[in-house]
Amino acid sequence: MKFLVTGGAGYIGSHTIVELLNAGYEVAVIDDFSNSNAETLENIKKITGKDFSFYEGDVCDKQLLNEIFKKEKIDAVIHFAGYKAVGESVEKPLMYYRNNIVSTLSLLEVMEENNVYKFVFSSSATVYGKPHTLPIKEDFPLSATNPYGQTKLMIEQILKDLRTSSDKWDIVILRYFNPIGAHESGLIGEEPNGIPNNIMPYIMRVATGEYDKVHVFGDDYDTIDGTGVRDYIHVVDLAKGHVAALEYLKDKNGLDIFNLGTGNGYSVLQLIDNVSEVNEVDVPYIVDDRRPGDIASCYADPSFANEKLGWKAEKDIKDMCKDAYRFANKQKSKKIIK
Ligand code: WQD
């Protein structure tokens, strides 16, 4: 079977391609390198020893998409491509709505024109807004507090309406919690452009000496130590969840939604402590004001994915911290050589 992976040069996309190739599937990739680079694709080949087709371009480009579907025998699509920085989405809502919504509509229209109806969508726990209780289940109320989250909610609604319109569509929506870590080779990982918005890449820049300290956004939340609690999940476990979703789609009809999390929550300070302990490195921090829009705690009930997909996160927080640091150090040594 061959899968089209949009945004395949990105953090989660690249790790998913590794697992798909390792599982013996064929892959075609489209990416515009707006938040990724070509080196990642070469590293996927180094890790797996396998090749795949690649098309540089924008998922909004229906002509390019049609070329791909005509040239490649695509059985299903995993759609990662999209902008994902919460803060940037508040500053540039039109850019986010255009890119994230139009790219998805273009992709779905071309799929329909080419009789491909199996679709896995990269959604996010951000669609739960501020949960009324924990752990979070898939049937919890949905809300968005920023344009990025709105685009995920809107696309989920588009997919639900699409499935209602025709039972030809087989759709899986995967709601990620907080992906961190890197492939054990240290060749691929999370490397955001500019100053990282997310906590783990920021911690990594402090741990490798690029920044002097972590800014902890608030320590007055109603949590174990006052800092924000999140469900961190190893990106390789997340990638394996996508392989499980594609295998589920082989004979499933309908639309299903799954939380991809570990079910365990860790605070910011607990994460910092784990990075420091596992890697024997100092991670200085300072407590600052809360970040507007942040919630106190968020962690998943992953039992539905465990039951239906036969998938469960296997790596623990120490694996995540060790693998993230190995990648960060390799990145640092590359910068020094340049
Ligand atoms: C985690 C914790 C912060 C940075 C976001 C998106 C979500 C998904 C993952 C795309 C919080 C604290 C953070 C820092 C800090 N992205 N923090 N100092 O906000 O849970 O989720 O990224 O799909 O959709 O909403 O992740 O890593 O930004 O924050 O103290 O420099 O770390 O307050 O408690 P978040 P995060």
CSV table of C-alpha atoms and ligand atoms in Angstrom, one decimal:
chain,number,residue,atom,x,y,z
A,1,MET,CA,0.0,0.0,0.0
A,2,LYS,CA,1.1,3.6,-0.7
A,3,PHE,CA,0.3,6.6,1.5
A,4,LEU,CA,0.5,10.3,0.6
A,5,VAL,CA,2.0,12.2,3.6
A,6,THR,CA,1.5,15.9,3.5
A,7,GLY,CA,4.0,17.9,5.6
A,8,GLY,CA,6.2,14.9,5.7
A,9,ALA,CA,9.4,16.8,6.3
A,10,GLY,CA,8.0,18.2,9.6
A,11,TYR,CA,8.5,17.0,13.1
A,12,ILE,CA,5.7,14.5,13.4
A,13,GLY,CA,5.4,13.8,9.7
A,14,SER,CA,9.1,12.7,9.4
A,15,HIS,CA,8.8,10.3,12.4
A,16,THR,CA,5.6,8.8,10.9
A,17,ILE,CA,7.3,8.2,7.5
A,18,VAL,CA,10.1,6.3,9.3
A,19,GLU,CA,7.5,4.0,11.0
A,20,LEU,CA,5.5,3.6,7.8
A,21,LEU,CA,8.6,2.6,5.8
A,22,ASN,CA,9.8,0.3,8.6
A,23,ALA,CA,6.3,-1.3,8.5
A,24,GLY,CA,6.8,-2.1,4.8
A,25,TYR,CA,4.5,0.6,3.3
A,26,GLU,CA,5.4,2.8,0.4
A,27,VAL,CA,5.2,6.6,0.8
A,28,ALA,CA,4.9,9.7,-1.3
A,29,VAL,CA,5.6,13.1,0.4
A,30,ILE,CA,4.6,16.7,-0.3
A,31,ASP,CA,6.1,19.5,1.7
A,32,ASP,CA,6.8,23.2,1.0
A,33,PHE,CA,9.6,23.5,3.5
A,34,SER,CA,7.9,26.5,5.1
A,35,ASN,CA,8.7,25.0,8.6
A,36,SER,CA,11.0,22.1,7.7
A,37,ASN,CA,14.0,21.3,5.5
A,38,ALA,CA,15.2,18.8,2.9
A,39,GLU,CA,17.9,17.4,5.2
A,40,THR,CA,15.2,15.7,7.2
A,41,LEU,CA,14.1,13.7,4.1
A,42,GLU,CA,17.7,12.5,3.6
A,43,ASN,CA,17.9,11.5,7.3
A,44,ILE,CA,14.7,9.4,6.9
A,45,LYS,CA,16.4,7.5,4.1
A,46,LYS,CA,19.6,7.1,6.3
A,47,ILE,CA,17.5,5.7,9.2
A,48,THR,CA,15.3,3.3,7.2
A,49,GLY,CA,17.6,2.5,4.2
A,50,LYS,CA,14.5,3.0,2.1
A,51,ASP,CA,13.5,5.6,-0.6
A,52,PHE,CA,10.2,7.4,-1.3
A,53,SER,CA,8.9,9.9,-3.8
A,54,PHE,CA,9.0,13.6,-2.8
A,55,TYR,CA,7.2,16.6,-4.3
A,56,GLU,CA,8.1,20.1,-3.1
A,57,GLY,CA,5.1,22.3,-3.1
A,58,ASP,CA,2.0,23.7,-1.5
A,59,VAL,CA,-0.9,21.5,-0.6
A,60,CYS,CA,-3.2,24.4,-1.7
A,61,ASP,CA,-1.9,23.7,-5.3
A,62,LYS,CA,-4.6,21.4,-6.8
A,63,GLN,CA,-2.7,21.1,-10.1
A,64,LEU,CA,0.4,19.7,-8.2
A,65,LEU,CA,-1.9,17.4,-6.1
A,66,ASN,CA,-3.5,16.1,-9.2
A,67,GLU,CA,-0.1,15.3,-10.8
A,68,ILE,CA,0.8,13.4,-7.7
A,69,PHE,CA,-2.4,11.3,-7.7
A,70,LYS,CA,-2.1,10.6,-11.4
A,71,LYS,CA,1.6,9.6,-11.0
A,72,GLU,CA,1.3,7.7,-7.7
A,73,LYS,CA,-1.2,5.0,-6.8
A,74,ILE,CA,-2.3,6.5,-3.5
A,75,ASP,CA,-4.4,4.3,-1.1
A,76,ALA,CA,-4.8,6.7,1.8
A,77,VAL,CA,-3.6,10.2,2.9
A,78,ILE,CA,-2.2,11.4,6.2
A,79,HIS,CA,-2.5,15.2,6.4
A,80,PHE,CA,0.1,16.9,8.6
A,81,ALA,CA,0.7,20.0,6.6
A,82,GLY,CA,-0.4,23.2,8.3
A,83,TYR,CA,0.8,26.1,10.4
A,84,LYS,CA,0.8,25.3,14.2
A,85,ALA,CA,2.1,28.2,16.3
A,86,VAL,CA,-0.7,29.4,18.6
A,87,GLY,CA,0.8,32.8,19.2
A,88,GLU,CA,1.5,33.4,15.5
A,89,SER,CA,-2.1,32.4,14.7
A,90,VAL,CA,-3.4,35.2,16.9
A,91,GLU,CA,-1.1,37.8,15.1
A,92,LYS,CA,-1.8,36.4,11.6
A,93,PRO,CA,-5.3,34.8,11.6
A,94,LEU,CA,-5.9,35.2,7.8
A,95,MET,CA,-2.6,33.4,7.0
A,96,TYR,CA,-3.7,30.5,9.3
A,97,TYR,CA,-7.3,30.3,8.0
A,98,ARG,CA,-6.2,30.4,4.4
A,99,ASN,CA,-3.3,28.0,4.7
A,100,ASN,CA,-4.8,25.4,7.1
A,101,ILE,CA,-8.4,25.4,5.7
A,102,VAL,CA,-7.8,25.9,2.0
A,103,SER,CA,-5.0,23.3,1.9
A,104,THR,CA,-7.3,20.7,3.5
A,105,LEU,CA,-10.2,21.6,1.1
A,106,SER,CA,-7.9,21.3,-1.9
A,107,LEU,CA,-6.6,18.0,-0.7
A,108,LEU,CA,-10.0,16.5,-0.1
A,109,GLU,CA,-11.4,17.7,-3.4
A,110,VAL,CA,-8.5,16.2,-5.3
A,111,MET,CA,-8.8,13.0,-3.3
A,112,GLU,CA,-12.5,12.8,-4.3
A,113,GLU,CA,-11.6,13.5,-8.0
A,114,ASN,CA,-9.2,10.6,-7.9
A,115,ASN,CA,-11.5,8.2,-5.9
A,116,VAL,CA,-9.3,8.1,-2.8
A,117,TYR,CA,-11.4,8.2,0.3
A,118,LYS,CA,-9.2,7.1,3.2
A,119,PHE,CA,-8.0,10.0,5.3
A,120,VAL,CA,-6.1,10.5,8.6
A,121,PHE,CA,-6.1,14.0,10.0
A,122,SER,CA,-3.6,15.6,12.4
A,123,SER,CA,-5.7,17.3,15.0
A,124,SER,CA,-4.8,18.5,18.5
A,125,ALA,CA,-5.9,18.4,22.1
A,126,THR,CA,-6.2,22.2,21.8
A,127,VAL,CA,-9.8,21.6,20.5
A,128,TYR,CA,-10.8,20.7,24.0
A,129,GLY,CA,-10.2,24.2,25.3
A,130,LYS,CA,-10.3,24.3,29.1
A,131,PRO,CA,-11.6,20.8,30.1
A,132,HIS,CA,-14.2,20.6,32.8
A,133,THR,CA,-12.6,17.6,34.3
A,134,LEU,CA,-9.7,15.2,33.7
A,135,PRO,CA,-8.6,12.9,32.0
A,136,ILE,CA,-10.0,14.1,28.7
A,137,LYS,CA,-12.3,11.8,26.7
A,138,GLU,CA,-13.1,12.2,22.9
A,139,ASP,CA,-16.7,13.1,23.6
A,140,PHE,CA,-15.8,16.1,25.8
A,141,PRO,CA,-17.1,19.6,24.8
A,142,LEU,CA,-15.0,21.3,22.1
A,143,SER,CA,-13.9,25.0,21.9
A,144,ALA,CA,-11.0,27.0,20.6
A,145,THR,CA,-9.3,30.0,22.2
A,146,ASN,CA,-7.1,31.0,19.2
A,147,PRO,CA,-7.2,30.9,15.4
A,148,TYR,CA,-4.9,27.9,15.2
A,149,GLY,CA,-7.3,25.9,17.4
A,150,GLN,CA,-10.2,27.2,15.4
A,151,THR,CA,-8.7,25.8,12.2
A,152,LYS,CA,-8.5,22.3,13.8
A,153,LEU,CA,-12.1,22.5,15.0
A,154,MET,CA,-13.3,23.7,11.5
A,155,ILE,CA,-11.5,21.0,9.7
A,156,GLU,CA,-12.9,18.4,12.1
A,157,GLN,CA,-16.4,19.7,11.3
A,158,ILE,CA,-15.6,19.6,7.5
A,159,LEU,CA,-14.6,16.0,7.9
A,160,LYS,CA,-17.8,15.1,9.9
A,161,ASP,CA,-20.0,16.8,7.2
A,162,LEU,CA,-18.1,15.0,4.4
A,163,ARG,CA,-18.6,11.6,6.1
A,164,THR,CA,-22.3,12.5,6.5
A,165,SER,CA,-22.5,13.3,2.8
A,166,SER,CA,-21.1,10.1,1.6
A,167,ASP,CA,-20.2,6.7,3.1
A,168,LYS,CA,-17.4,6.4,0.7
A,169,TRP,CA,-15.2,8.3,3.1
A,170,ASP,CA,-13.3,6.5,5.8
A,171,ILE,CA,-11.8,9.1,8.2
A,172,VAL,CA,-9.7,9.0,11.4
A,173,ILE,CA,-9.1,12.2,13.4
A,174,LEU,CA,-6.1,12.0,15.8
A,175,ARG,CA,-6.0,14.5,18.6
A,176,TYR,CA,-2.4,14.8,19.7
A,177,PHE,CA,-1.5,15.9,23.2
A,178,ASN,CA,2.1,17.2,23.7
A,179,PRO,CA,4.6,15.5,21.3
A,180,ILE,CA,8.2,15.7,22.5
A,181,GLY,CA,11.4,13.7,22.0
A,182,ALA,CA,13.1,12.4,18.9
A,183,HIS,CA,14.1,9.3,17.0
A,184,GLU,CA,16.8,7.3,18.9
A,185,SER,CA,19.3,7.9,16.0
A,186,GLY,CA,19.3,11.6,16.9
A,187,LEU,CA,19.1,12.3,13.2
A,188,ILE,CA,15.5,13.7,13.2
A,189,GLY,CA,13.7,15.7,15.9
A,190,GLU,CA,12.0,19.0,16.7
A,191,GLU,CA,13.8,22.0,15.4
A,192,PRO,CA,11.5,25.0,15.3
A,193,ASN,CA,12.6,28.1,13.3
A,194,GLY,CA,13.5,31.0,15.6
A,195,ILE,CA,12.7,31.1,19.3
A,196,PRO,CA,10.6,28.0,20.3
A,197,ASN,CA,7.1,28.6,21.4
A,198,ASN,CA,6.9,25.1,23.0
A,199,ILE,CA,8.5,24.1,26.2
A,200,MET,CA,10.7,21.2,25.2
A,201,PRO,CA,12.6,22.7,22.4
A,202,TYR,CA,13.2,25.7,24.6
A,203,ILE,CA,14.5,23.5,27.5
A,204,MET,CA,16.8,21.9,24.9
A,205,ARG,CA,18.3,25.2,24.0
A,206,VAL,CA,19.0,25.9,27.6
A,207,ALA,CA,20.4,22.4,28.2
A,208,THR,CA,22.8,22.8,25.3
A,209,GLY,CA,23.9,26.3,26.4
A,210,GLU,CA,22.3,28.3,23.6
A,211,TYR,CA,19.9,30.1,26.1
A,212,ASP,CA,20.7,30.9,29.7
A,213,LYS,CA,17.4,29.9,31.4
A,214,VAL,CA,13.9,28.6,30.9
A,215,HIS,CA,11.1,31.0,31.5
A,216,VAL,CA,8.4,29.1,33.4
A,217,PHE,CA,5.1,30.7,32.6
A,218,GLY,CA,3.5,30.9,36.0
A,219,ASP,CA,3.7,28.8,39.2
A,220,ASP,CA,0.3,29.7,40.7
A,221,TYR,CA,-1.9,27.2,38.9
A,222,ASP,CA,-3.9,24.6,40.9
A,223,THR,CA,-1.4,21.8,40.1
A,224,ILE,CA,1.1,19.6,42.0
A,225,ASP,CA,3.7,22.4,42.1
A,226,GLY,CA,1.8,25.4,40.6
A,227,THR,CA,3.2,25.0,37.1
A,228,GLY,CA,1.3,23.8,34.0
A,229,VAL,CA,0.7,20.1,33.6
A,230,ARG,CA,0.6,18.4,30.2
A,231,ASP,CA,0.4,14.9,28.7
A,232,TYR,CA,3.8,14.6,27.0
A,233,ILE,CA,4.0,11.8,24.5
A,234,HIS,CA,7.1,10.5,22.7
A,235,VAL,CA,6.9,11.5,19.0
A,236,VAL,CA,7.8,7.9,18.0
A,237,ASP,CA,4.8,6.6,19.9
A,238,LEU,CA,2.7,9.2,18.2
A,239,ALA,CA,4.1,8.1,14.8
A,240,LYS,CA,3.2,4.5,15.6
A,241,GLY,CA,-0.4,5.7,16.4
A,242,HIS,CA,-0.6,6.8,12.8
A,243,VAL,CA,0.5,3.4,11.4
A,244,ALA,CA,-2.2,1.9,13.7
A,245,ALA,CA,-4.8,4.3,12.3
A,246,LEU,CA,-4.0,3.5,8.7
A,247,GLU,CA,-4.2,-0.3,9.5
A,248,TYR,CA,-7.6,0.4,11.2
A,249,LEU,CA,-8.8,2.2,8.1
A,250,LYS,CA,-8.0,-0.8,5.9
A,251,ASP,CA,-11.4,-2.4,6.7
A,252,LYS,CA,-13.2,0.2,8.7
A,253,ASN,CA,-15.9,2.5,7.4
A,254,GLY,CA,-17.0,5.7,9.1
A,255,LEU,CA,-15.4,8.5,11.0
A,256,ASP,CA,-13.5,7.9,14.3
A,257,ILE,CA,-11.8,10.3,16.7
A,258,PHE,CA,-8.9,9.2,19.0
A,259,ASN,CA,-6.8,10.9,21.7
A,260,LEU,CA,-3.1,10.1,21.2
A,261,GLY,CA,-1.7,10.7,24.7
A,262,THR,CA,-0.1,8.7,27.5
A,263,GLY,CA,-2.7,9.4,30.1
A,264,ASN,CA,0.0,10.8,32.4
A,265,GLY,CA,0.5,14.5,33.2
A,266,TYR,CA,3.8,16.1,34.1
A,267,SER,CA,4.4,19.7,35.3
A,268,VAL,CA,6.8,22.1,33.7
A,269,LEU,CA,9.1,21.7,36.8
A,270,GLN,CA,8.9,17.9,36.7
A,271,LEU,CA,9.8,18.0,33.0
A,272,ILE,CA,12.8,20.3,33.7
A,273,ASP,CA,13.9,18.0,36.5
A,274,ASN,CA,13.7,14.9,34.3
A,275,VAL,CA,15.7,16.5,31.5
A,276,SER,CA,18.3,17.5,34.1
A,277,GLU,CA,18.4,14.2,35.9
A,278,VAL,CA,18.4,11.9,32.9
A,279,ASN,CA,21.1,13.8,30.9
A,280,GLU,CA,23.1,15.0,34.0
A,281,VAL,CA,22.8,18.6,32.7
A,282,ASP,CA,21.9,21.8,34.5
A,283,VAL,CA,18.7,23.5,33.4
A,284,PRO,CA,18.3,26.9,35.1
A,285,TYR,CA,14.9,28.5,35.1
A,286,ILE,CA,13.1,31.6,36.3
A,287,VAL,CA,9.3,31.9,37.1
A,288,ASP,CA,7.6,34.5,35.0
A,289,ASP,CA,4.0,35.6,34.6
A,290,ARG,CA,1.4,33.2,33.1
A,291,ARG,CA,1.1,33.0,29.3
A,292,PRO,CA,-2.3,34.3,28.2
A,293,GLY,CA,-4.6,31.5,27.1
A,294,ASP,CA,-2.7,28.7,28.9
A,295,ILE,CA,-4.7,26.2,30.9
A,296,ALA,CA,-3.6,24.6,34.2
A,297,SER,CA,-3.8,20.9,33.3
A,298,CYS,CA,-4.4,18.8,30.3
A,299,TYR,CA,-4.0,15.0,29.9
A,300,ALA,CA,-5.7,12.3,27.9
A,301,ASP,CA,-7.8,9.3,28.5
A,302,PRO,CA,-6.3,7.2,25.7
A,303,SER,CA,-8.4,4.1,26.4
A,304,PHE,CA,-10.4,4.4,23.1
A,305,ALA,CA,-7.3,4.3,21.0
A,306,ASN,CA,-5.9,1.5,23.1
A,307,GLU,CA,-9.1,-0.5,22.5
A,308,LYS,CA,-9.9,0.3,18.9
A,309,LEU,CA,-6.5,0.9,17.4
A,310,GLY,CA,-4.6,-1.6,19.6
A,311,TRP,CA,-2.2,1.2,20.2
A,312,LYS,CA,-0.7,2.4,23.5
A,313,ALA,CA,2.2,4.7,24.2
A,314,GLU,CA,5.2,2.7,25.4
A,315,LYS,CA,8.0,5.2,26.0
A,316,ASP,CA,8.2,7.1,29.3
A,317,ILE,CA,9.2,10.6,30.2
A,318,LYS,CA,12.8,9.6,30.7
A,319,ASP,CA,13.0,8.2,27.2
A,320,MET,CA,11.5,11.4,25.9
A,321,CYS,CA,14.1,13.6,27.7
A,322,LYS,CA,17.0,11.4,26.8
A,323,ASP,CA,16.1,11.2,23.1
A,324,ALA,CA,15.3,14.9,22.8
A,325,TYR,CA,18.7,15.8,24.3
A,326,ARG,CA,20.6,13.5,22.0
A,327,PHE,CA,19.0,15.2,19.0
A,328,ALA,CA,19.6,18.7,20.4
A,329,ASN,CA,23.3,17.9,21.0
A,330,LYS,CA,23.7,16.6,17.4
A,331,GLN,CA,22.0,19.8,16.1
A,332,LYS,CA,24.4,21.9,18.3
A,333,SER,CA,27.5,20.1,17.0
A,334,LYS,CA,26.3,20.6,13.4
A,335,LYS,CA,26.0,24.4,14.1
A,336,ILE,CA,29.5,24.5,15.5
A,337,ILE,CA,30.9,22.7,12.5
A,338,LYS,CA,29.2,25.1,10.1
B,1,WQD,C1,3.5,23.4,27.7
B,1,WQD,C2,3.6,24.0,29.1
B,1,WQD,C3,3.3,26.4,29.3
B,1,WQD,C4,6.9,27.4,27.0
B,1,WQD,C5,0.7,23.8,22.4
B,1,WQD,C6,-0.5,23.9,21.5
B,1,WQD,C7,-0.9,22.6,21.1
B,1,WQD,C8,0.2,21.8,20.5
B,1,WQD,C9,1.4,21.7,21.5
B,1,WQD,C10,0.3,22.0,18.1
B,1,WQD,C11,2.5,25.0,29.4
B,1,WQD,C12,4.7,26.0,29.7
B,1,WQD,C13,5.8,26.7,27.6
B,1,WQD,C14,7.8,28.2,27.8
B,1,WQD,C15,6.6,27.5,29.8
B,1,WQD,N1,0.7,22.4,19.3
B,1,WQD,N2,5.7,26.8,29.0
B,1,WQD,N3,7.6,28.2,29.2
B,1,WQD,O1,0.7,25.2,25.1
B,1,WQD,O2,0.4,22.8,26.0
B,1,WQD,O3,0.3,23.2,23.6
B,1,WQD,O4,1.7,23.1,21.8
B,1,WQD,O5,-0.5,21.1,17.8
B,1,WQD,O6,-1.9,22.7,20.1
B,1,WQD,O7,-1.5,24.6,22.1
B,1,WQD,O8,2.5,23.4,24.8
B,1,WQD,O9,4.9,23.5,25.1
B,1,WQD,O10,3.7,25.7,24.6
B,1,WQD,O11,3.4,24.6,26.8
B,1,WQD,O12,6.5,27.5,31.0
B,1,WQD,O13,8.8,28.8,27.3
B,1,WQD,O14,4.9,24.6,29.3
B,1,WQD,O15,2.7,27.4,30.1
B,1,WQD,O16,2.2,24.9,30.8
B,1,WQD,P1,0.9,23.7,25.0
B,1,WQD,P2,3.7,24.3,25.3
